[in-house]
Amino acid sequence: MNKSSPLSQIYLDANATTPVLPQAAEAALNSMKVLFGNPSSSHVTGLKAKDLMETTRQNARKVIGAETGQLIFTSGATEGIQTAIISALVEAKKHIEPNKQYSLLYGATEHKAVPESLKHWNDILGIHAELKAIPVDTFGNLDTQFIADEAPNALMICTMAVNNETGVYQDLAALEQVIRNANSQIFWMVDCVQALGKTALNLSDTSIDYAPFSGHKLYAPKGIGFIYIRQSAPFTSIIAGGGQESGLRSGTENLPGMAAINVIFEMLLDTKTSAFADITTLRGYQSQLMATLTSVFPDVVFNHSVENSVPTTINFAIEGFSSKEIMDLFDAANIRVSSGSACSSKVTRSFVLDAMGLPAWQSESAIRMSFGPAMTQAQVDEACQRIQSAAKALTHSCMILDSSEINTSQPLNGLVQLRSGSNCTWVYADQQSKQAFIIDPLPDLNDRLDTLLQCQQLELVAIIDTHGHADHQSGRGFIADKYLASQQADALGWPTQSQASINSHVSGYHTVMIEGQLLQYINIGQQWLVKVPTPGHTDDSMSLLLCQPFTEISEIAQQCQFAFCGDTILMGSLGRTNFESSSASDMHTSLKLLHRLIGSNTLICASHDYNNEFTTHLSAECMRNPLLRDTLNGQLDIEEFEVLKAELDSHLCDQAGSEIMCGALTDSQLSGLPVVEYNQLSLHAAMASEEISLIDIREPHEYALQPPQDSSENVPLTRLVQFIQQQQHKKHHKWVLACRSGTRSYLAAQAMQRLGFDNVAHLKGGYALTS
Ligand code: PLP
């Protein structure tokens, strides 16, 4: 392959699928146009097709070292897996003894197609065996003692040659000994999908009964695969019909797929003239990529050892970055990688890395880079260069620190929302004074906060928790020790010394007397961060209001931009009041106090965002939260509020994933209104005919790596709340939001719409569909 141009993609996701090599595509095309016969036809066209099919089969046998046994073409590996499992279980069922408990064994890191198919056919065939996952160690190696103990009572064992997420390979010869010593009759399937072209296979020298393969993982098209079946292994046809494939798998054969995969087989067999790199070369590519990652991301960790994995897979995590952030970054640099993880509800993590017992953050932040033997040195060089550029872009947006290059080119001004899962940390920077404060710091974000403060050269004046969080630790200690060692503060970080009593270099609080009440505040540039005790969710809960200076209570609503209310008012909910230190009656009083102080459009910045809503205000909440509305309207007295609140809290699900839900969601529908959608064409047309502001809500590093061709303004999603605040006076203006895939722009547009922006739309499918 030729050296790639800067704009072309570097595809490093071969374990998901590969492009079809031009030679293979050409062969497929030829078989559609010229060699298009039906192999079952007895005329010349059919005979030629049959010859191609049998040549392909012979080549497949050579590639996998299977002189004996059956080799059947399938649609892919998932079909091969079904074939193996049904064949084994149908036979096993015949010999089941009543009242005996059997098991079905599979490796804990197996592709989901394996345990799901085992479960499915175990149910359908009424076998009622127990499914047991074979544990793996931290290197991903199967627990052979477990196999030795369990195999005697197992009907089938399914293992894999090479893992798709980590590239870890199993020692099949050693495994065979353990399995056969424990149970010589057990049916053994080895998923060989990721081994093809990456390790040598000699299947008929083994006692493996079934081995499925897939073409699209090695430069053939989707829809072609094959399965090896040992001579003595039982077989049940899963597709009956015209008797093709010697009656083993009916249906007219996929000749174009066979023609293409045959080209791949020829390349694998002819190592001298083949376009495929040898293992040593591939290992060199792997080392080069790993060295580049290590040099630009000092906090990178590799999730597997290179010693027991194929050279074409690199699974890594970068401390402090989610896999989504790295995916977005690499995509902007035009490098395609995968998150190497399965998405379960809200938490994205890798069950493979979990099974290997790696720390949770490594599993949650896993990134997989994978390539095939057609990789070239030029592509590796280009990939390394782009990784370097990507890291540089992160440095420029203050996500990683390069002490030789402290950033001042993109000064931060205003509010930033950082998240870890559905928990939020808020950072406010006042560019003029270079002062900053942090609310509800999360420990996972310590490094990021530290980097941001250093990189932006900000003076931290306070780091405060709105309350003692029940569901997570505060990250305050680390940052406070580093930046505010001389400040005296209470347990939540509010300064305990009045500014009047200390030297001016240490921030203390000021006071202002409003309607006979002494309010404490700290200065941030020209503004005040005012402390308002709002007990209820917990007895120590407080709200922090960021306001222009005021002299009367009636001015606060006008002067107040943001209200950091912790868990008192959450999006679509109120903080739970069924903790020991909670009080629903106190919450009633606190809500009424907040209502008196802040405006109906003051943005409320909560410490959780369970539904990706970013922020809210009282007017939006009152529309969907009847309990809040009736409380603020004075329709509910304290006793009535207590009863209704207790009822609401009783529906609270205590655990949502690993998180305690801190607020009870109200009955209101949280899904929001549909958002107007544009595609590239309709957006162009609309922009030509009406006044539209296009907002690119990708993060600054993505924007820098891949500037859009249109005239958009960059408002990163982490600064959306600041943007909403600034544009409150332009609620009828036409805003169109855009991002990489359309997910972030949709969420942001929905949030703006909910807050009264009535002319917001987004670019469906994002820039991904326009480039
Ligand atoms: N097994 C492994 C290890 C895989 O990586 C895959 C594909 O992701 C499969 C099975 C399923 O293969 P196919 O897409 O051909 O059905």
Coordinates of N, CA and C in Angstrom, one line a residue, residues 259-466:
A259 N -13.8 -16.5 -3.8 CA -12.7 -16.1 -4.7 C -11.8 -15.1 -4.0
A260 N -12.4 -14.2 -3.2 CA -11.6 -13.2 -2.5 C -10.7 -13.9 -1.4
I261 N -11.3 -14.8 -0.6 CA -10.5 -15.4 0.5 C -9.4 -16.3 -0.1
N262 N -9.7 -16.8 -1.3 CA -8.6 -17.6 -1.9 C -7.4 -16.8 -2.2
V263 N -7.6 -15.5 -2.6 CA -6.4 -14.7 -2.8 C -5.7 -14.5 -1.5
I264 N -6.4 -14.3 -0.4 CA -5.7 -14.2 0.9 C -4.9 -15.5 1.2
F265 N -5.6 -16.6 1.0 CA -4.9 -17.9 1.2 C -3.6 -18.0 0.4
E266 N -3.7 -17.6 -0.8 CA -2.5 -17.6 -1.7 C -1.4 -16.8 -1.1
M267 N -1.8 -15.6 -0.6 CA -0.8 -14.7 0.0 C -0.1 -15.3 1.2
L268 N -1.0 -16.0 2.0 CA -0.4 -16.6 3.2 C 0.5 -17.8 2.9
L269 N 0.2 -18.4 1.8 CA 1.0 -19.6 1.4 C 2.3 -19.3 0.7
D270 N 2.2 -18.2 -0.1 CA 3.4 -17.8 -0.8 C 4.1 -16.6 -0.1
T271 N 4.8 -17.0 1.0 CA 5.4 -15.9 1.8 C 6.4 -15.1 1.1
K272 N 7.0 -15.6 0.0 CA 8.1 -14.8 -0.7 C 7.5 -13.6 -1.4
T273 N 6.5 -13.9 -2.2 CA 6.0 -12.8 -3.1 C 4.8 -12.1 -2.4
S274 N 4.4 -12.5 -1.3 CA 3.1 -12.0 -0.7 C 3.3 -10.6 -0.2
A275 N 2.2 -9.8 -0.2 CA 2.2 -8.5 0.4 C 2.2 -8.5 1.9
F276 N 2.1 -9.7 2.5 CA 2.0 -9.7 3.9 C 3.4 -9.7 4.6
A277 N 3.5 -8.9 5.7 CA 4.7 -8.8 6.4 C 4.9 -10.0 7.3
D278 N 6.1 -10.4 7.6 CA 6.3 -11.6 8.4 C 6.2 -11.2 9.9
I279 N 6.2 -12.2 10.8 CA 6.0 -11.9 12.2 C 7.0 -11.0 12.8
T280 N 8.3 -11.1 12.4 CA 9.3 -10.2 12.9 C 9.1 -8.8 12.5
T281 N 8.7 -8.6 11.3 CA 8.4 -7.2 10.8 C 7.2 -6.6 11.6
L282 N 6.1 -7.5 11.8 CA 5.0 -7.0 12.5 C 5.3 -6.7 14.0
R283 N 6.2 -7.5 14.6 CA 6.6 -7.2 15.9 C 7.3 -5.9 16.0
G284 N 8.1 -5.6 14.9 CA 8.8 -4.3 14.9 C 7.8 -3.1 14.8
Y285 N 6.7 -3.3 14.1 CA 5.6 -2.3 14.0 C 5.0 -2.1 15.4
Q286 N 4.8 -3.2 16.0 CA 4.1 -3.1 17.3 C 5.0 -2.3 18.3
S287 N 6.3 -2.7 18.3 CA 7.3 -2.0 19.2 C 7.3 -0.5 18.9
Q288 N 7.3 -0.1 17.6 CA 7.4 1.3 17.2 C 6.2 2.0 17.7
L289 N 5.0 1.4 17.5 CA 3.8 2.1 18.0 C 3.8 2.2 19.5
M290 N 4.2 1.2 20.2 CA 4.2 1.2 21.7 C 5.2 2.3 22.2
A291 N 6.3 2.3 21.5 CA 7.4 3.3 21.9 C 6.8 4.7 21.7
T292 N 6.1 5.0 20.6 CA 5.6 6.3 20.4 C 4.5 6.6 21.5
L293 N 3.7 5.7 21.7 CA 2.6 5.9 22.8 C 3.3 6.3 24.1
T294 N 4.3 5.5 24.4 CA 5.0 5.7 25.7 C 5.7 7.1 25.8
S295 N 6.2 7.5 24.6 CA 7.0 8.8 24.6 C 6.1 10.0 24.7
V296 N 4.9 9.9 24.1 CA 4.0 11.1 24.2 C 3.0 11.0 25.3
F297 N 2.7 9.8 25.8 CA 1.8 9.7 26.9 C 2.5 9.0 28.0
P298 N 3.2 9.8 28.9 CA 4.0 9.1 29.9 C 3.1 8.2 30.8
D299 N 1.8 8.5 30.9 CA 1.0 7.7 31.8 C 0.3 6.5 31.2
V300 N 0.8 6.1 30.0 CA 0.2 5.0 29.3 C 0.6 3.7 30.0
V301 N -0.4 2.8 30.1 CA -0.1 1.4 30.5 C -0.6 0.5 29.5
F302 N 0.1 -0.6 29.3 CA -0.3 -1.6 28.3 C -1.1 -2.7 29.1
N303 N -2.2 -3.1 28.5 CA -3.1 -4.0 29.2 C -2.8 -5.5 29.0
H304 N -1.7 -5.8 28.3 CA -1.3 -7.2 28.1 C 0.2 -7.2 27.9
S305 N 0.8 -8.4 28.0 CA 2.2 -8.4 27.8 C 2.5 -8.8 26.3
V306 N 3.5 -8.3 25.7 CA 3.8 -8.6 24.3 C 4.3 -10.1 24.2
E307 N 4.8 -10.6 25.3 CA 5.3 -12.0 25.3 C 4.3 -13.0 24.9
N308 N 3.1 -12.9 25.4 CA 2.1 -13.9 25.1 C 0.9 -13.4 24.2
S309 N 1.3 -12.4 23.4 CA 0.2 -11.9 22.5 C 0.8 -11.8 21.1
V310 N -0.1 -11.8 20.1 CA 0.3 -11.7 18.7 C 0.8 -10.2 18.5
P311 N 1.6 -10.0 17.5 CA 2.2 -8.7 17.3 C 1.3 -7.6 16.8
T312 N 0.1 -8.0 16.4 CA -0.8 -7.1 15.7 C -1.8 -6.4 16.5
T313 N -1.8 -6.6 17.8 CA -2.7 -6.0 18.7 C -2.0 -5.2 19.9
I314 N -2.4 -4.0 20.1 CA -1.9 -3.3 21.3 C -3.1 -2.8 22.1
N315 N -3.3 -3.2 23.3 CA -4.4 -2.7 24.1 C -3.8 -1.9 25.2
F316 N -4.2 -0.6 25.3 CA -3.6 0.3 26.3 C -4.6 1.2 27.0
A317 N -4.2 1.8 28.0 CA -5.0 2.8 28.7 C -4.1 4.0 29.1
I318 N -4.7 5.2 29.1 CA -3.9 6.3 29.5 C -4.5 6.9 30.8
E319 N -3.8 6.9 31.9 CA -4.4 7.3 33.1 C -4.9 8.7 33.0
G320 N -6.2 8.9 33.5 CA -6.8 10.2 33.5 C -7.6 10.5 32.3
F321 N -7.6 9.5 31.3 CA -8.4 9.7 30.1 C -9.4 8.5 29.9
S322 N -10.6 8.9 29.6 CA -11.6 7.8 29.3 C -11.3 7.3 27.9
S323 N -11.8 6.1 27.6 CA -11.6 5.5 26.3 C -12.3 6.4 25.3
K324 N -13.4 7.0 25.7 CA -14.2 7.8 24.7 C -13.4 9.1 24.4
E325 N -12.6 9.6 25.3 CA -11.8 10.8 25.0 C -10.7 10.4 24.1
I326 N -10.1 9.3 24.3 CA -9.0 8.9 23.4 C -9.5 8.6 22.0
M327 N -10.7 7.9 22.0 CA -11.3 7.6 20.7 C -11.6 8.9 19.9
D328 N -12.2 9.8 20.6 CA -12.5 11.1 19.9 C -11.2 11.8 19.4
L329 N -10.2 11.8 20.3 CA -8.9 12.4 19.9 C -8.3 11.7 18.7
F330 N -8.2 10.4 18.7 CA -7.6 9.7 17.6 C -8.4 9.8 16.3
D331 N -9.7 9.8 16.5 CA -10.6 10.0 15.3 C -10.3 11.3 14.7
A332 N -10.1 12.4 15.5 CA -9.9 13.7 15.0 C -8.5 13.7 14.3
A333 N -7.6 12.9 14.7 CA -6.3 12.8 14.1 C -6.3 11.8 12.9
N334 N -7.5 11.3 12.6 CA -7.7 10.4 11.5 C -7.1 9.0 11.7
I335 N -7.0 8.6 12.9 CA -6.6 7.3 13.2 C -7.8 6.5 13.8
R336 N -8.1 5.4 13.2 CA -9.2 4.6 13.7 C -8.8 3.6 14.7
V337 N -9.2 3.7 15.9 CA -8.9 2.6 16.9 C -10.3 2.2 17.5
S338 N -10.3 1.3 18.4 CA -11.5 1.0 19.0 C -11.4 1.0 20.5
S339 N -12.5 1.2 21.2 CA -12.5 1.3 22.7 C -12.2 -0.1 23.3
G340 N -12.3 -1.1 22.5 CA -11.9 -2.5 23.0 C -12.8 -2.9 24.2
S341 N -14.0 -2.3 24.2 CA -14.8 -2.6 25.4 C -16.2 -2.7 25.0
A342 N -17.0 -3.3 25.9 CA -18.4 -3.5 25.6 C -19.1 -2.5 26.5
C343 N -20.2 -2.0 25.9 CA -21.0 -0.9 26.6 C -22.1 -1.6 27.4
S344 N -22.1 -1.5 28.7 CA -23.2 -2.0 29.5 C -23.8 -0.8 30.2
S345 N -25.0 -0.6 30.0 CA -25.8 0.6 30.5 C -24.9 1.8 30.4
K346 N -24.5 2.4 31.5 CA -23.8 3.7 31.4 C -22.3 3.5 31.5
V347 N -21.9 2.4 32.0 CA -20.5 2.3 32.3 C -19.9 1.5 31.1
T348 N -18.8 2.1 30.5 CA -18.2 1.4 29.4 C -16.9 0.8 29.9
R349 N -16.8 -0.5 29.8 CA -15.7 -1.2 30.4 C -15.5 -2.5 29.6
S350 N -14.3 -3.1 29.8 CA -14.0 -4.3 29.0 C -14.1 -5.5 29.9
F351 N -15.0 -6.4 29.5 CA -15.2 -7.6 30.4 C -13.9 -8.5 30.3
V352 N -13.2 -8.4 29.2 CA -12.0 -9.2 29.0 C -10.9 -8.7 30.0
L353 N -10.7 -7.4 30.1 CA -9.7 -6.9 31.1 C -10.2 -7.1 32.5
D354 N -11.5 -7.0 32.7 CA -12.1 -7.3 34.0 C -11.8 -8.7 34.4
A355 N -11.9 -9.6 33.5 CA -11.7 -11.1 33.7 C -10.2 -11.3 34.1
M356 N -9.3 -10.4 33.5 CA -7.9 -10.6 33.7 C -7.5 -9.9 35.1
G357 N -8.5 -9.3 35.7 CA -8.3 -8.7 37.0 C -7.5 -7.4 37.0
L358 N -7.6 -6.7 35.9 CA -6.9 -5.4 35.8 C -7.6 -4.4 36.6
P359 N -7.0 -3.3 37.0 CA -7.7 -2.3 37.8 C -8.8 -1.7 36.9
A360 N -9.9 -1.3 37.7 CA -11.1 -0.8 37.0 C -10.8 0.3 36.0
W361 N -9.9 1.2 36.3 CA -9.7 2.4 35.4 C -9.1 1.9 34.1
Q362 N -8.3 0.8 34.1 CA -7.6 0.3 32.9 C -8.7 -0.3 32.0
S363 N -9.7 -1.0 32.6 CA -10.7 -1.6 31.9 C -11.7 -0.5 31.3
E364 N -11.9 0.5 32.1 CA -12.8 1.6 31.6 C -12.2 2.5 30.5
S365 N -10.8 2.5 30.5 CA -10.2 3.4 29.6 C -9.5 2.7 28.5
A366 N -9.8 1.4 28.3 CA -9.0 0.6 27.3 C -9.2 1.1 25.9
I367 N -8.1 1.1 25.2 CA -8.1 1.4 23.8 C -7.4 0.3 23.0
R368 N -8.0 -0.2 22.0 CA -7.3 -1.3 21.2 C -6.9 -0.7 19.8
M369 N -5.6 -1.0 19.6 CA -5.1 -0.7 18.2 C -4.8 -2.0 17.6
S370 N -5.2 -2.3 16.4 CA -4.9 -3.6 15.8 C -4.7 -3.4 14.3
F371 N -3.8 -4.2 13.8 CA -3.6 -4.1 12.4 C -3.3 -5.5 11.8
G372 N -3.3 -5.6 10.5 CA -3.1 -6.9 9.9 C -1.8 -7.0 9.2
P373 N -1.5 -8.2 8.6 CA -0.2 -8.4 8.0 C 0.1 -7.5 6.8
A374 N -1.0 -6.9 6.3 CA -0.7 -6.0 5.1 C -0.3 -4.6 5.5
M375 N -0.1 -4.4 6.8 CA 0.4 -3.1 7.3 C 1.8 -2.8 6.7
T376 N 2.0 -1.5 6.4 CA 3.3 -1.2 5.9 C 4.1 -0.2 6.8
Q377 N 5.4 -0.2 6.6 CA 6.2 0.7 7.4 C 5.8 2.2 7.2
A378 N 5.4 2.6 6.0 CA 4.9 3.9 5.8 C 3.7 4.3 6.6
Q379 N 2.8 3.3 6.7 CA 1.6 3.5 7.5 C 1.9 3.6 9.0
V380 N 2.8 2.8 9.4 CA 3.2 2.8 10.9 C 3.9 4.2 11.2
D381 N 4.7 4.6 10.3 CA 5.4 5.9 10.5 C 4.4 7.1 10.6
E382 N 3.4 7.0 9.6 CA 2.4 8.0 9.6 C 1.5 8.0 10.9
A383 N 1.2 6.7 11.3 CA 0.4 6.6 12.5 C 1.2 7.2 13.7
C384 N 2.5 6.9 13.8 CA 3.3 7.5 14.9 C 3.3 9.0 14.9
Q385 N 3.4 9.5 13.7 CA 3.4 11.0 13.6 C 2.1 11.6 14.0
R386 N 1.0 10.9 13.6 CA -0.3 11.5 14.0 C -0.6 11.3 15.5
I387 N 0.0 10.3 16.1 CA -0.2 10.1 17.6 C 0.6 11.2 18.3
Q388 N 1.7 11.6 17.7 CA 2.5 12.7 18.3 C 1.7 14.0 18.2
S389 N 1.1 14.2 17.0 CA 0.3 15.5 16.8 C -0.9 15.5 17.8
A390 N -1.5 14.3 17.9 CA -2.7 14.2 18.8 C -2.3 14.6 20.3
A391 N -1.1 14.1 20.7 CA -0.7 14.4 22.1 C -0.4 15.9 22.2
K392 N 0.2 16.5 21.1 CA 0.5 17.9 21.1 C -0.8 18.7 21.3
A393 N -1.8 18.3 20.6 CA -3.1 19.0 20.6 C -3.7 18.9 22.1
L394 N -3.4 17.8 22.7 CA -3.9 17.6 24.1 C -3.1 18.6 25.0
T395 N -1.8 18.7 24.7 CA -1.0 19.7 25.5 C -1.6 21.1 25.3
H396 N -1.9 21.4 24.1 CA -2.4 22.8 23.8 C -3.7 23.1 24.5
S397 N -4.5 22.0 24.7 CA -5.8 22.3 25.4 C -5.7 21.9 26.8
C398 N -4.5 21.9 27.3 CA -4.2 21.8 28.8 C -4.7 20.4 29.4
M399 N -4.7 19.4 28.5 CA -5.2 18.1 29.0 C -4.0 17.3 29.5
I400 N -2.8 17.5 28.9 CA -1.6 17.0 29.4 C -0.6 18.1 29.5
L401 N 0.4 17.9 30.4 CA 1.3 19.0 30.7 C 2.6 18.8 30.1
D402 N 3.1 19.8 29.3 CA 4.4 19.7 28.8 C 5.1 20.9 29.5
S403 N 5.9 20.7 30.5 CA 6.4 21.9 31.3 C 7.3 22.8 30.4
S404 N 7.8 22.3 29.3 CA 8.6 23.2 28.4 C 7.7 24.1 27.6
E405 N 6.4 23.8 27.7 CA 5.5 24.6 26.8 C 4.2 24.9 27.6
I406 N 4.3 25.8 28.5 CA 3.1 26.2 29.3 C 2.2 27.0 28.4
N407 N 0.9 26.6 28.4 CA 0.0 27.2 27.5 C -0.6 28.5 27.9
T408 N -0.5 29.5 27.0 CA -1.3 30.7 27.2 C -2.1 31.1 26.0
S409 N -2.0 30.3 25.0 CA -2.6 30.6 23.7 C -4.1 30.4 23.8
Q410 N -4.6 29.5 24.6 CA -6.1 29.3 24.7 C -6.5 29.6 26.1
P411 N -6.5 30.9 26.6 CA -6.8 31.1 28.0 C -8.2 30.7 28.3
L412 N -8.4 30.1 29.4 CA -9.7 29.6 29.9 C -10.4 30.8 30.6
N413 N -11.6 31.0 30.2 CA -12.4 32.0 30.9 C -13.8 31.5 31.1
G414 N -14.2 31.4 32.3 CA -15.6 31.0 32.6 C -15.6 29.6 33.2
L415 N -16.8 29.0 33.0 CA -17.1 27.7 33.7 C -16.8 26.5 32.8
V416 N -16.2 25.5 33.4 CA -15.9 24.2 32.8 C -16.5 23.1 33.6
Q417 N -17.2 22.2 32.9 CA -17.8 21.0 33.5 C -17.0 19.8 33.2
L418 N -16.4 19.2 34.2 CA -15.7 18.0 34.0 C -16.5 16.8 34.6
R419 N -16.3 15.7 34.1 CA -17.2 14.6 34.6 C -16.3 13.3 34.8
S420 N -16.8 12.5 35.7 CA -16.3 11.2 35.8 C -17.6 10.3 36.0
G421 N -17.9 9.5 35.0 CA -19.2 8.8 35.0 C -20.3 9.9 35.0
S422 N -21.2 9.8 36.0 CA -22.3 10.8 36.0 C -22.0 11.9 37.1
N423 N -20.8 11.8 37.7 CA -20.5 12.8 38.7 C -19.8 14.0 38.0
C424 N -20.1 15.2 38.6 CA -19.5 16.4 38.0 C -18.6 17.2 38.9
T425 N -17.6 17.7 38.3 CA -16.7 18.7 39.0 C -16.8 20.0 38.2
W426 N -16.9 21.1 38.9 CA -17.0 22.4 38.2 C -15.7 23.2 38.4
V427 N -15.2 23.8 37.4 CA -14.0 24.6 37.5 C -14.4 26.0 36.9
Y428 N -14.1 27.1 37.7 CA -14.4 28.4 37.2 C -13.1 29.2 37.1
A429 N -12.8 29.7 36.0 CA -11.6 30.5 35.9 C -11.9 32.0 35.4
D430 N -11.4 32.9 36.2 CA -11.6 34.3 35.8 C -10.3 34.8 35.1
Q431 N -10.3 34.9 33.8 CA -9.1 35.1 33.1 C -8.4 36.4 33.4
Q432 N -9.2 37.5 33.7 CA -8.6 38.8 34.0 C -7.7 38.7 35.3
S433 N -8.3 38.1 36.3 CA -7.5 38.0 37.6 C -6.7 36.8 37.7
K434 N -6.9 35.9 36.7 CA -6.2 34.6 36.7 C -6.5 33.7 37.9
Q435 N -7.7 34.0 38.5 CA -8.1 33.3 39.7 C -9.1 32.2 39.3
A436 N -9.1 31.1 40.1 CA -10.0 30.0 39.8 C -10.5 29.4 41.1
F437 N -11.7 28.8 41.0 CA -12.1 27.9 42.1 C -12.7 26.6 41.5
I438 N -12.7 25.6 42.4 CA -13.2 24.3 42.0 C -14.3 23.8 42.9
I439 N -15.4 23.3 42.3 CA -16.5 22.8 43.2 C -16.6 21.3 43.0
D440 N -16.8 20.6 44.0 CA -17.1 19.1 44.0 C -16.0 18.4 43.3
P441 N -14.7 18.5 43.7 CA -13.6 17.8 43.0 C -13.7 16.3 43.1
L442 N -13.6 15.6 42.0 CA -13.6 14.2 42.0 C -12.2 13.6 42.0
P443 N -11.9 12.6 42.8 CA -10.5 12.1 42.8 C -10.0 11.7 41.5
D444 N -10.9 11.1 40.6 CA -10.4 10.6 39.3 C -9.9 11.8 38.5
L445 N -10.3 13.0 38.8 CA -9.9 14.2 38.0 C -8.7 14.9 38.6
N446 N -8.2 14.4 39.7 CA -7.1 15.2 40.3 C -6.0 15.6 39.3
D447 N -5.5 14.7 38.5 CA -4.4 15.0 37.6 C -4.9 16.0 36.6
R448 N -6.1 15.8 36.1 CA -6.6 16.8 35.1 C -6.7 18.2 35.7
L449 N -7.2 18.3 36.9 CA -7.3 19.6 37.5 C -6.0 20.2 37.8
D450 N -5.0 19.4 38.2 CA -3.7 19.9 38.5 C -3.1 20.4 37.2
T451 N -3.2 19.6 36.1 CA -2.6 20.0 34.8 C -3.3 21.3 34.4
L452 N -4.6 21.4 34.5 CA -5.3 22.6 34.0 C -4.8 23.8 34.8
L453 N -4.7 23.7 36.1 CA -4.3 24.9 36.9 C -2.9 25.3 36.5
Q454 N -2.0 24.3 36.4 CA -0.6 24.7 36.0 C -0.5 25.3 34.6
C455 N -1.2 24.6 33.7 CA -1.1 24.9 32.3 C -1.7 26.3 32.0
Q456 N -2.7 26.6 32.7 CA -3.4 27.9 32.5 C -2.8 29.0 33.5
Q457 N -1.9 28.5 34.3 CA -1.3 29.4 35.3 C -2.3 30.2 36.1
L458 N -3.2 29.4 36.7 CA -4.3 30.0 37.5 C -3.9 29.9 39.0
E459 N -4.4 31.0 39.7 CA -4.3 31.0 41.1 C -5.6 30.4 41.7
L460 N -5.5 29.3 42.4 CA -6.6 28.7 43.0 C -7.0 29.4 44.3
V461 N -8.3 29.9 44.4 CA -8.7 30.6 45.6 C -9.5 29.7 46.5
A462 N -10.1 28.6 46.0 CA -10.9 27.7 46.9 C -11.2 26.4 46.1
I463 N -11.2 25.4 46.9 CA -11.7 24.1 46.3 C -12.7 23.5 47.4
I464 N -13.9 23.4 46.9 CA -15.0 23.2 47.9 C -15.9 22.1 47.5
D465 N -16.3 21.3 48.5 CA -17.4 20.3 48.3 C -18.7 20.9 48.8
T466 N -19.7 20.7 48.0 CA -21.0 21.3 48.4 C -21.6 20.5 49.6

